[in-house]
Coordinates of C-alpha atoms in Angstrom, one line a residue:
X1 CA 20.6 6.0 22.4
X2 CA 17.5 5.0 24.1
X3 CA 14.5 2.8 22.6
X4 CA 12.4 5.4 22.0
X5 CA 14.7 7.1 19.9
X6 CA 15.9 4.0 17.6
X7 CA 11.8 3.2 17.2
X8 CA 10.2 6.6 16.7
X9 CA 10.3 8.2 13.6
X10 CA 14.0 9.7 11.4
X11 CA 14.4 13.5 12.1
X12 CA 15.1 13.8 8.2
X13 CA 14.2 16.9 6.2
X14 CA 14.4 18.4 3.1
X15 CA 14.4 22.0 1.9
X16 CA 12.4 22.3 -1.5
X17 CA 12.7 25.4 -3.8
X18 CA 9.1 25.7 -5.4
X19 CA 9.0 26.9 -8.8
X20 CA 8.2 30.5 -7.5
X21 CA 11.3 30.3 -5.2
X22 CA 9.6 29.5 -1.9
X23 CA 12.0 27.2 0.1
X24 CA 10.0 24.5 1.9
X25 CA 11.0 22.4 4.4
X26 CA 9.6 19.3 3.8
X27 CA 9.6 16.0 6.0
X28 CA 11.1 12.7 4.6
X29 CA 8.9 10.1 5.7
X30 CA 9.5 6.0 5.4
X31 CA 6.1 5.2 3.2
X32 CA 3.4 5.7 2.1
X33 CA -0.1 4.5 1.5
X34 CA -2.6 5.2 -1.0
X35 CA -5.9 3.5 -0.8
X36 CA -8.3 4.0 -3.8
X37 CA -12.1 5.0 -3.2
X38 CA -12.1 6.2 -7.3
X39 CA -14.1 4.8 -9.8
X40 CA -14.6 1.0 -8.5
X41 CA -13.3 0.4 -5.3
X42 CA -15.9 0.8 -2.6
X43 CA -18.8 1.0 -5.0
X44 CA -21.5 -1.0 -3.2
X45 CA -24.2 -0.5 -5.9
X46 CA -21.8 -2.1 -8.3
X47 CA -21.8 -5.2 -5.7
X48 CA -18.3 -4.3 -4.6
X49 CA -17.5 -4.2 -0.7
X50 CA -17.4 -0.6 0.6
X51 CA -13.8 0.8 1.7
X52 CA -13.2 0.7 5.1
X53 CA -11.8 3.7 5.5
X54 CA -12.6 4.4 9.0
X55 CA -10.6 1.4 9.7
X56 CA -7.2 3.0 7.6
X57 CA -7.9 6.4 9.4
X58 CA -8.3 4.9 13.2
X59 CA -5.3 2.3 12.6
X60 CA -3.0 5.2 11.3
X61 CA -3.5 7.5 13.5
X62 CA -4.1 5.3 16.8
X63 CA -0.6 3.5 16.4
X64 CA 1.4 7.1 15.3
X65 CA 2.8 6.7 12.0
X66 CA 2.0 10.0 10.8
X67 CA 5.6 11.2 10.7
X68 CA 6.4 8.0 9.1
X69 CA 4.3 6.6 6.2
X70 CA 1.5 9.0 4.7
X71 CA -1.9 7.7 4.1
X72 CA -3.7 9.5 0.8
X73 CA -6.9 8.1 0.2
X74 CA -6.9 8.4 -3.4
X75 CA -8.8 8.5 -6.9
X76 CA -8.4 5.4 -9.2
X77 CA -5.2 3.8 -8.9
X78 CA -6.0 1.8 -12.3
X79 CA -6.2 -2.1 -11.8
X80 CA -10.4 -2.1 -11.5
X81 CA -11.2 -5.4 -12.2
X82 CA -9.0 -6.4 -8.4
X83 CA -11.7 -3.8 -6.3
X84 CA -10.8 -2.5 -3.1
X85 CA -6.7 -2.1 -4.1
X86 CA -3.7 -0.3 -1.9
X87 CA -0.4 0.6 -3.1
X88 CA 2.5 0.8 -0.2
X89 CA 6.1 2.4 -1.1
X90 CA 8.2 1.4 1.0
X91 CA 12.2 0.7 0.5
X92 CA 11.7 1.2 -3.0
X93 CA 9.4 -1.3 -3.7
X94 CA 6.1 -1.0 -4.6
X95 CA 3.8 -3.6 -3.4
X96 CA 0.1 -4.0 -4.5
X97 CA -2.6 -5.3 -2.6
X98 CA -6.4 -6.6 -3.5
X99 CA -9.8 -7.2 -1.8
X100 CA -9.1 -5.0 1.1
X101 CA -12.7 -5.5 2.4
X102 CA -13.0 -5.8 5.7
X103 CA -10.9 -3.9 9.1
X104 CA -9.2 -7.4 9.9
X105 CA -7.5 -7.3 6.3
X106 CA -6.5 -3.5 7.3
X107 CA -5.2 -4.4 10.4
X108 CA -3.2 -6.9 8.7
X109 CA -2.0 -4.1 6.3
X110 CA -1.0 -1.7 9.5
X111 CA 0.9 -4.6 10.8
X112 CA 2.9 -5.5 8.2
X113 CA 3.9 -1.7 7.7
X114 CA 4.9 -1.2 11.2
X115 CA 7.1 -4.9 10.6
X116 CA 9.3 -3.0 8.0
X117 CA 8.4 0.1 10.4
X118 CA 10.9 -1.7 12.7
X119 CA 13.3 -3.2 10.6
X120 CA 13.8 -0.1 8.5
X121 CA 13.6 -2.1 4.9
X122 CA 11.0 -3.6 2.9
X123 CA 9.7 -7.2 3.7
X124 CA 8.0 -9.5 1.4
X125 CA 4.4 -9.1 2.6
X126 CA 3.4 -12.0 5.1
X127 CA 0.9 -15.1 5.1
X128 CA -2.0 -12.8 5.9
X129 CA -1.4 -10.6 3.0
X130 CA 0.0 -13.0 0.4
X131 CA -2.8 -14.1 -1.7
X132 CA -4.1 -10.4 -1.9
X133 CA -0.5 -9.5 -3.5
X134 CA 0.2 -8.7 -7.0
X135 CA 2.1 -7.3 -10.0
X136 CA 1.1 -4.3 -11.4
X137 CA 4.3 -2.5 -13.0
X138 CA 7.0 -4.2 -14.9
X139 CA 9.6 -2.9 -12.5
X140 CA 7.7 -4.3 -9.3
X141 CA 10.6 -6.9 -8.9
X142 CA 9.1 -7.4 -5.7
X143 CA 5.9 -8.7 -6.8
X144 CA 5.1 -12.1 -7.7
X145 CA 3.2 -13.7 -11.0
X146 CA 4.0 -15.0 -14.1
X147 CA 3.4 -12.6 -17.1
X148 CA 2.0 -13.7 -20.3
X149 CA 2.6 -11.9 -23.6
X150 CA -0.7 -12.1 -24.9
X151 CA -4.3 -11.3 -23.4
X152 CA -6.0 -14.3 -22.4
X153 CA -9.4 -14.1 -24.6
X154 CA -12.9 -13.9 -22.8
X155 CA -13.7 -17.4 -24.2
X156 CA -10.0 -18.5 -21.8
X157 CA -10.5 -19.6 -18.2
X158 CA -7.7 -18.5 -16.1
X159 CA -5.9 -21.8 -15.2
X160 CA -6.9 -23.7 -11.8
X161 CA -5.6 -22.5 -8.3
X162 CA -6.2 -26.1 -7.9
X163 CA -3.0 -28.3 -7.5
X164 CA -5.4 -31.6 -8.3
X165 CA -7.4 -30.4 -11.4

């Protein structure tokens, strides 16, 4: 097997009977991205960073991963008060990222897919992308945080990032 084939993308397809009877072949790709532009995210008048979008577009197609993880530039995904979110799937995990701003953070994002890209399997998302991660979903067992049962109220500061207060 050469190194070409072991790094470029499964030949793995599916055939799909649509509910008029249709078969579809349908490729099975590795991940996929969804970057929200819905009803926050991007919204400069609001005082929120635009999406870089051109950024996800260039980096996805410029390093080939088309055949491999989908990009859908999406609607609302839901957690508003974070701005500028992604979702990856990848391995069967879900991993949610925040304050995508700016293209370094989305090279960052293109690099740490083409990591699990290469080693087949999800990886815990690395320094550059750690304090942007987060839990959204109760079975995101690959997320960190601690959960709390009970809303804080809007009189509650979150508690300190810092170690020393």
């Amino acid at each position: 097997m050469t190194a070409e084939m072991e790094t470029g993308p499964p030949d793995r397809f599916l055939d799909v009977t649509r509910a008029d009877g249709v078969v579809k072949e349908l490729r099975v790709i590795e991940g996929q991205l969804f970057v929200c532009q819905g009803c926050c995210c991007g919204q400069t008048e609001r005082g929120i960073p635009a999406v870089p979008l051109d950024a996800y577009k260039r980096e996805w197609k410029g390093r080939g991963l088309r055949l491999r993880v989908h990009l859908t530039v999406t609607g609302c995904l839901g957690p508003c008060p974070l701005a500028n979110v992604i979702l990856i799937l990848f391995g069967g995990e879900t991993v949610w990222l925040h304050s995508v701003n700016d293209e370094a953070t989305v090279m960052a994002v293109f690099d740490y897919l083409e990591a699990m890209l290469a080693v087949r399997r999800y990886l815990p998302p690395p320094d550059a992308l750690a304090a942007r991660h987060f839990n959204r979903h109760i079975f995101d067992s690959a997320s960190p945080g601690v959960w709390r049962s009970e809303k804080r109220s809007a009189l509650t500061q979150p508690p300190s990032a810092d170690p020393t207060a």
